[in-house]
Amino acid sequence: MTQTAPKPPHVGQSLPRREDAALITGRATWTDDIVPPATVHLAIVRSPVAHARITAVDTAAARDHAGVVAVFTGADLAGEYAAGIPTGWPVTEDILVPEHLPLARDEVNHVGDGVAVVVATDAAAARDAAELVVVDYDELPGVFDIEAALELGAPLVHEQFGTNHCYTWPLAVGDVDAALAQADVVVEGRYLQQRVIPSPMEPRAVVVTPDAVGGGFTVHTSTQVPHFVRDILAAICGISDTKLRVVAPDVGGGFGAKLNVYAEEALALVLARRLRRPVKWTETRSEHHIATTHGRGQVQYMTIGATRDGTILGMKVRLVADMGAYLQLLTPGIAVFGAFTYCGLYDFGAYDFECRGVFTNLTPTDAYRGAGRSEAAYAHERVMDDLARALDMDPAELRLRNLHPPFDAPRTVPSGVQYDSGDYERAMRRALELVGYDDLRAEQAQRRAAGESVELGVGIGNFTESGGLSPSKVAAGVRLQSGGWEAATVRMTTAGRAEVVTGTSPHGQGHETAWAQITADSLGIDPADVEVFHGDTMVAPFGRDTYGSRSLAVGGTAVYGAAEKVIAKARLIAAHLLEAADSDLEFVDGVFSVAGTSGPSITIQEVAGAASLAADLPEGMEPNLTADHHFDPPNFTWPFGTHICVVEVDTETGMTRIRRFVAVDDCGRIVNPQIVDGQLHGGIAQGIGQALYEQATFDEAGQPTAATLADYAVPAASDLPVFDLDQTITPSPTNPLGAKGIGESGAIGSSPAVVNAAIDALAARGVTHLDMPLTPQRVWRAITDAAKV
């Protein structure tokens, strides 16, 4: 038999993203493009004050406005809901959970809280009429600082609780007090994670259409989580989940903000039910700043102890986390999620973590790219630099001295969890090599000796993250009210092509391309012959959706598992047709043949045709090649990496300019390198945005002072450097693909690298602390203040 070389695999190649053609030619379908016949539009009347009792709502003028169909207050819709908007992560048994209604009835608790809704024949008429609704407010004191909210006598966000303290969540491994007592050097740091606004290119939108028959509804919504939306809306509105079809069309960015179920989605559903016509709402950019969840919002107290030679002995973490006024889907758990990675890549003996969740009269917080893990990496990398200064040690050397040694099987780390695999020194040394670390230190010294006004700084951001968010037992252990499995179906058509149905729901991650690559390699067919379906709960009834760097490691593995089941069935049919034992067959490049012979063979397309014809199948076998697979991993995956930022800080103006940015990431086995690079570009840009530009700010009355993109500084492409990217590959043992995830890594490693670089530039001038964002004014003031000492 003539042997031919196997075709190269598609996994590992930078196949062009098949999603992009529609996106760049204007043929994508966004939720706002969907306008069924007879659609009415919603506008929400939002509170202009942060905390007040509602004493009266006058809707008469709004009802008389041209085009208005109806106006409803919270009281008008009281009977429409079976429950309020729930939180899906009540992290402790004694957590305080306030009632959260789609429209406030008696009290508003943040600027932007919905008070009434106007329904009109067009969006402009609805917005105009909303301005005619007159609401009388009896203002109450508010609290807008999370530490002040815990002080005795602070105004109460929810008076019935008698406190603003939402929960306390602890984790302790070893005796941290004893470890710190033995340390030669103990360093304490207080770091701020400012609130940030997600700002996706596409704001939120929802369209709900009643079915003509059957009493069901189709919900089109710009979401990362159509399955969550279906399940939670069914509970809120008292509708059977079998009567809800949720579709996520093209979604223009999510960043965690669209990992939620919002008041507007519930309002649209109950009003579509009440009015028996399609209902639509599209968020304005200003609404996005006050009605969509914010990210971050923490004060981090870090204590770390080490010996004189730099060996870390223990770490203590104390967090105060801003919940905002209500608990959205994951609000309480975001800070807790970081508990397992505050120890970073470093090996030491004792660890103690405590997080206190706190209510404020501000927009609720929730997931934001890198949720919990980004905050953790920022804190542990800031305190590592502070420790290096206290020891008079090079910050790179300190880190290298404390890294875990290489491991390819699960290893228990200081926080008590098991990381899956890692070779941290290899990634870090590669990043140091790429950036030219020693040469940069020499240049820095030369500049300082010359007394130059523009200082050079180098900052390191080492990180790992709990990616592949998944294990259902672990989720239950931390009281997350969701399984962590993922589902997929692979089926071959009569013509021998493949269809993949995935429970993940992409919003820019390139699932259609990557899933086709995985399936094509498994089945031995061309990726062009694979169609991928997603984001529709009627097409994919089972799924846990997309967030937490889980899509490839969990969802992609589910696809791989379903494809392997198809191959297993195809092997039995092929053996029957070839009159051979199935154990004697080999399967190479889509062809079954008897190993070691030149006898007959059969392609998988021919097997698919035979399975459909069903005239000659093994006894008792069902027709067709199709398989479902649900994958529930035994552990998270733990992507890691080293980001190094080089900055120049003009000490006369405070301007920080990024000269170079190097990132060496390890996301396990890579399916599509181009997609990995794209995810890193976006993530690093967001991390730089938080470090240098972005902050949701409020005045003393809780009024947002960055309420539009004219005030809230999202970086433009011209603000960003070229990113020098490289990868190491350490396969994960938790899934057969060896994948770890990459969607959040860029946002996790970049912020600490940027801030550490700026402080490194200024440390010789006495500036050893800066809070994000590093605006020129903030940096200049720090330089000026240090010069006075």
PDB file of N, CA and C in Angstrom, residues 183-226:
ATOM      1  N   ALA A 183       9.272  37.087  59.292  1.00  0.00           N
ATOM      2  CA  ALA A 183       9.854  37.788  58.145  1.00  0.00           C
ATOM      3  C   ALA A 183      10.847  38.857  58.590  1.00  0.00           C
ATOM      4  N   ASP A 184      11.898  39.028  57.785  1.00  0.00           N
ATOM      5  CA  ASP A 184      12.845  40.119  58.018  1.00  0.00           C
ATOM      6  C   ASP A 184      12.277  41.450  57.551  1.00  0.00           C
ATOM      7  N   VAL A 185      11.453  41.386  56.503  1.00  0.00           N
ATOM      8  CA  VAL A 185      10.860  42.595  55.937  1.00  0.00           C
ATOM      9  C   VAL A 185       9.372  42.347  55.737  1.00  0.00           C
ATOM     10  N   VAL A 186       8.562  43.255  56.222  1.00  0.00           N
ATOM     11  CA  VAL A 186       7.110  43.200  56.003  1.00  0.00           C
ATOM     12  C   VAL A 186       6.702  44.497  55.302  1.00  0.00           C
ATOM     13  N   VAL A 187       6.009  44.349  54.180  1.00  0.00           N
ATOM     14  CA  VAL A 187       5.585  45.503  53.388  1.00  0.00           C
ATOM     15  C   VAL A 187       4.066  45.528  53.328  1.00  0.00           C
ATOM     16  N   GLU A 188       3.507  46.704  53.522  1.00  0.00           N
ATOM     17  CA  GLU A 188       2.063  46.883  53.415  1.00  0.00           C
ATOM     18  C   GLU A 188       1.760  47.870  52.298  1.00  0.00           C
ATOM     19  N   GLY A 189       0.696  47.602  51.578  1.00  0.00           N
ATOM     20  CA  GLY A 189       0.292  48.501  50.510  1.00  0.00           C
ATOM     21  C   GLY A 189      -1.211  48.658  50.462  1.00  0.00           C
ATOM     22  N   ARG A 190      -1.637  49.834  50.051  1.00  0.00           N
ATOM     23  CA  ARG A 190      -3.060  50.108  49.829  1.00  0.00           C
ATOM     24  C   ARG A 190      -3.209  50.542  48.382  1.00  0.00           C
ATOM     25  N   TYR A 191      -3.981  49.768  47.620  1.00  0.00           N
ATOM     26  CA  TYR A 191      -4.112  50.014  46.185  1.00  0.00           C
ATOM     27  C   TYR A 191      -5.594  50.154  45.843  1.00  0.00           C
ATOM     28  N   LEU A 192      -5.865  51.008  44.884  1.00  0.00           N
ATOM     29  CA  LEU A 192      -7.244  51.266  44.477  1.00  0.00           C
ATOM     30  C   LEU A 192      -7.511  50.656  43.109  1.00  0.00           C
ATOM     31  N   GLN A 193      -8.638  49.998  43.003  1.00  0.00           N
ATOM     32  CA  GLN A 193      -9.190  49.581  41.722  1.00  0.00           C
ATOM     33  C   GLN A 193     -10.371  50.497  41.438  1.00  0.00           C
ATOM     34  N   GLN A 194     -10.142  51.506  40.616  1.00  0.00           N
ATOM     35  CA  GLN A 194     -11.201  52.463  40.344  1.00  0.00           C
ATOM     36  C   GLN A 194     -12.337  51.815  39.544  1.00  0.00           C
ATOM     37  N   ARG A 195     -13.512  52.381  39.677  1.00  0.00           N
ATOM     38  CA  ARG A 195     -14.615  51.931  38.830  1.00  0.00           C
ATOM     39  C   ARG A 195     -14.308  52.252  37.372  1.00  0.00           C
ATOM     40  N   VAL A 196     -14.641  51.316  36.493  1.00  0.00           N
ATOM     41  CA  VAL A 196     -14.507  51.542  35.063  1.00  0.00           C
ATOM     42  C   VAL A 196     -15.824  51.183  34.380  1.00  0.00           C
ATOM     43  N   ILE A 197     -16.043  51.780  33.215  1.00  0.00           N
ATOM     44  CA  ILE A 197     -17.295  51.589  32.473  1.00  0.00           C
ATOM     45  C   ILE A 197     -16.979  50.750  31.234  1.00  0.00           C
ATOM     46  N   PRO A 198     -17.694  49.669  30.998  1.00  0.00           N
ATOM     47  CA  PRO A 198     -17.298  48.707  29.951  1.00  0.00           C
ATOM     48  C   PRO A 198     -17.201  49.283  28.547  1.00  0.00           C
ATOM     49  N   SER A 199     -18.120  50.130  28.147  1.00  0.00           N
ATOM     50  CA  SER A 199     -18.057  50.854  26.869  1.00  0.00           C
ATOM     51  C   SER A 199     -17.881  49.971  25.641  1.00  0.00           C
ATOM     52  N   PRO A 200     -18.685  48.926  25.459  1.00  0.00           N
ATOM     53  CA  PRO A 200     -18.591  48.171  24.209  1.00  0.00           C
ATOM     54  C   PRO A 200     -19.032  49.029  23.032  1.00  0.00           C
ATOM     55  N   MET A 201     -18.585  48.673  21.850  1.00  0.00           N
ATOM     56  CA  MET A 201     -18.950  49.456  20.672  1.00  0.00           C
ATOM     57  C   MET A 201     -20.462  49.457  20.465  1.00  0.00           C
ATOM     58  N   GLU A 202     -21.093  48.318  20.734  1.00  0.00           N
ATOM     59  CA  GLU A 202     -22.559  48.237  20.637  1.00  0.00           C
ATOM     60  C   GLU A 202     -23.164  48.321  22.030  1.00  0.00           C
ATOM     61  N   PRO A 203     -23.968  49.347  22.306  1.00  0.00           N
ATOM     62  CA  PRO A 203     -24.664  49.375  23.599  1.00  0.00           C
ATOM     63  C   PRO A 203     -25.668  48.228  23.704  1.00  0.00           C
ATOM     64  N   ARG A 204     -26.227  48.096  24.879  1.00  0.00           N
ATOM     65  CA  ARG A 204     -27.230  47.037  25.069  1.00  0.00           C
ATOM     66  C   ARG A 204     -28.495  47.331  24.265  1.00  0.00           C
ATOM     67  N   ALA A 205     -29.200  46.276  23.890  1.00  0.00           N
ATOM     68  CA  ALA A 205     -30.467  46.425  23.182  1.00  0.00           C
ATOM     69  C   ALA A 205     -31.244  45.130  23.335  1.00  0.00           C
ATOM     70  N   VAL A 206     -32.579  45.232  23.271  1.00  0.00           N
ATOM     71  CA  VAL A 206     -33.430  44.043  23.367  1.00  0.00           C
ATOM     72  C   VAL A 206     -34.686  44.270  22.537  1.00  0.00           C
ATOM     73  N   VAL A 207     -35.126  43.227  21.858  1.00  0.00           N
ATOM     74  CA  VAL A 207     -36.390  43.217  21.117  1.00  0.00           C
ATOM     75  C   VAL A 207     -37.129  41.943  21.513  1.00  0.00           C
ATOM     76  N   VAL A 208     -38.348  42.097  21.988  1.00  0.00           N
ATOM     77  CA  VAL A 208     -39.162  40.938  22.383  1.00  0.00           C
ATOM     78  C   VAL A 208     -40.386  40.883  21.468  1.00  0.00           C
ATOM     79  N   THR A 209     -40.571  39.734  20.836  1.00  0.00           N
ATOM     80  CA  THR A 209     -41.676  39.546  19.891  1.00  0.00           C
ATOM     81  C   THR A 209     -42.577  38.423  20.368  1.00  0.00           C
ATOM     82  N   PRO A 210     -43.852  38.691  20.616  1.00  0.00           N
ATOM     83  CA  PRO A 210     -44.772  37.602  20.972  1.00  0.00           C
ATOM     84  C   PRO A 210     -44.971  36.671  19.782  1.00  0.00           C
ATOM     85  N   ASP A 211     -45.011  35.390  20.041  1.00  0.00           N
ATOM     86  CA  ASP A 211     -45.289  34.439  18.976  1.00  0.00           C
ATOM     87  C   ASP A 211     -46.746  34.570  18.538  1.00  0.00           C
ATOM     88  N   ALA A 212     -46.976  34.340  17.246  1.00  0.00           N
ATOM     89  CA  ALA A 212     -48.347  34.463  16.721  1.00  0.00           C
ATOM     90  C   ALA A 212     -49.275  33.441  17.346  1.00  0.00           C
ATOM     91  N   VAL A 213     -48.737  32.255  17.619  1.00  0.00           N
ATOM     92  CA  VAL A 213     -49.521  31.206  18.269  1.00  0.00           C
ATOM     93  C   VAL A 213     -48.654  30.586  19.352  1.00  0.00           C
ATOM     94  N   GLY A 214     -49.281  29.971  20.309  1.00  0.00           N
ATOM     95  CA  GLY A 214     -48.554  29.206  21.315  1.00  0.00           C
ATOM     96  C   GLY A 214     -48.220  29.940  22.584  1.00  0.00           C
ATOM     97  N   GLY A 215     -48.363  31.274  22.581  1.00  0.00           N
ATOM     98  CA  GLY A 215     -48.141  32.020  23.817  1.00  0.00           C
ATOM     99  C   GLY A 215     -46.692  32.212  24.202  1.00  0.00           C
ATOM    100  N   GLY A 216     -45.770  31.970  23.297  1.00  0.00           N
ATOM    101  CA  GLY A 216     -44.359  32.135  23.612  1.00  0.00           C
ATOM    102  C   GLY A 216     -43.817  33.471  23.145  1.00  0.00           C
ATOM    103  N   PHE A 217     -42.520  33.672  23.355  1.00  0.00           N
ATOM    104  CA  PHE A 217     -41.871  34.935  23.006  1.00  0.00           C
ATOM    105  C   PHE A 217     -40.479  34.653  22.460  1.00  0.00           C
ATOM    106  N   THR A 218     -40.092  35.457  21.488  1.00  0.00           N
ATOM    107  CA  THR A 218     -38.712  35.443  21.004  1.00  0.00           C
ATOM    108  C   THR A 218     -38.030  36.712  21.488  1.00  0.00           C
ATOM    109  N   VAL A 219     -36.916  36.533  22.176  1.00  0.00           N
ATOM    110  CA  VAL A 219     -36.166  37.642  22.748  1.00  0.00           C
ATOM    111  C   VAL A 219     -34.841  37.755  22.009  1.00  0.00           C
ATOM    112  N   HIS A 220     -34.678  38.815  21.240  1.00  0.00           N
ATOM    113  CA  HIS A 220     -33.375  39.144  20.662  1.00  0.00           C
ATOM    114  C   HIS A 220     -32.699  40.125  21.612  1.00  0.00           C
ATOM    115  N   THR A 221     -31.502  39.817  22.031  1.00  0.00           N
ATOM    116  CA  THR A 221     -30.830  40.699  22.977  1.00  0.00           C
ATOM    117  C   THR A 221     -29.331  40.643  22.774  1.00  0.00           C
ATOM    118  N   SER A 222     -28.691  41.780  22.980  1.00  0.00           N
ATOM    119  CA  SER A 222     -27.240  41.867  22.850  1.00  0.00           C
ATOM    120  C   SER A 222     -26.626  41.358  24.145  1.00  0.00           C
ATOM    121  N   THR A 223     -26.296  40.082  24.167  1.00  0.00           N
ATOM    122  CA  THR A 223     -25.882  39.437  25.415  1.00  0.00           C
ATOM    123  C   THR A 223     -24.768  38.438  25.169  1.00  0.00           C
ATOM    124  N   GLN A 224     -24.006  38.173  26.202  1.00  0.00           N
ATOM    125  CA  GLN A 224     -23.036  37.084  26.188  1.00  0.00           C
ATOM    126  C   GLN A 224     -23.667  35.774  26.618  1.00  0.00           C
ATOM    127  N   VAL A 225     -24.867  35.835  27.220  1.00  0.00           N
ATOM    128  CA  VAL A 225     -25.400  34.676  27.942  1.00  0.00           C
ATOM    129  C   VAL A 225     -26.869  34.419  27.600  1.00  0.00           C
ATOM    130  N   PRO A 226     -27.185  34.019  26.365  1.00  0.00           N
ATOM    131  CA  PRO A 226     -28.594  33.810  26.020  1.00  0.00           C
ATOM    132  C   PRO A 226     -29.276  32.746  26.879  1.00  0.00           C
TER     133      PRO A 226
END
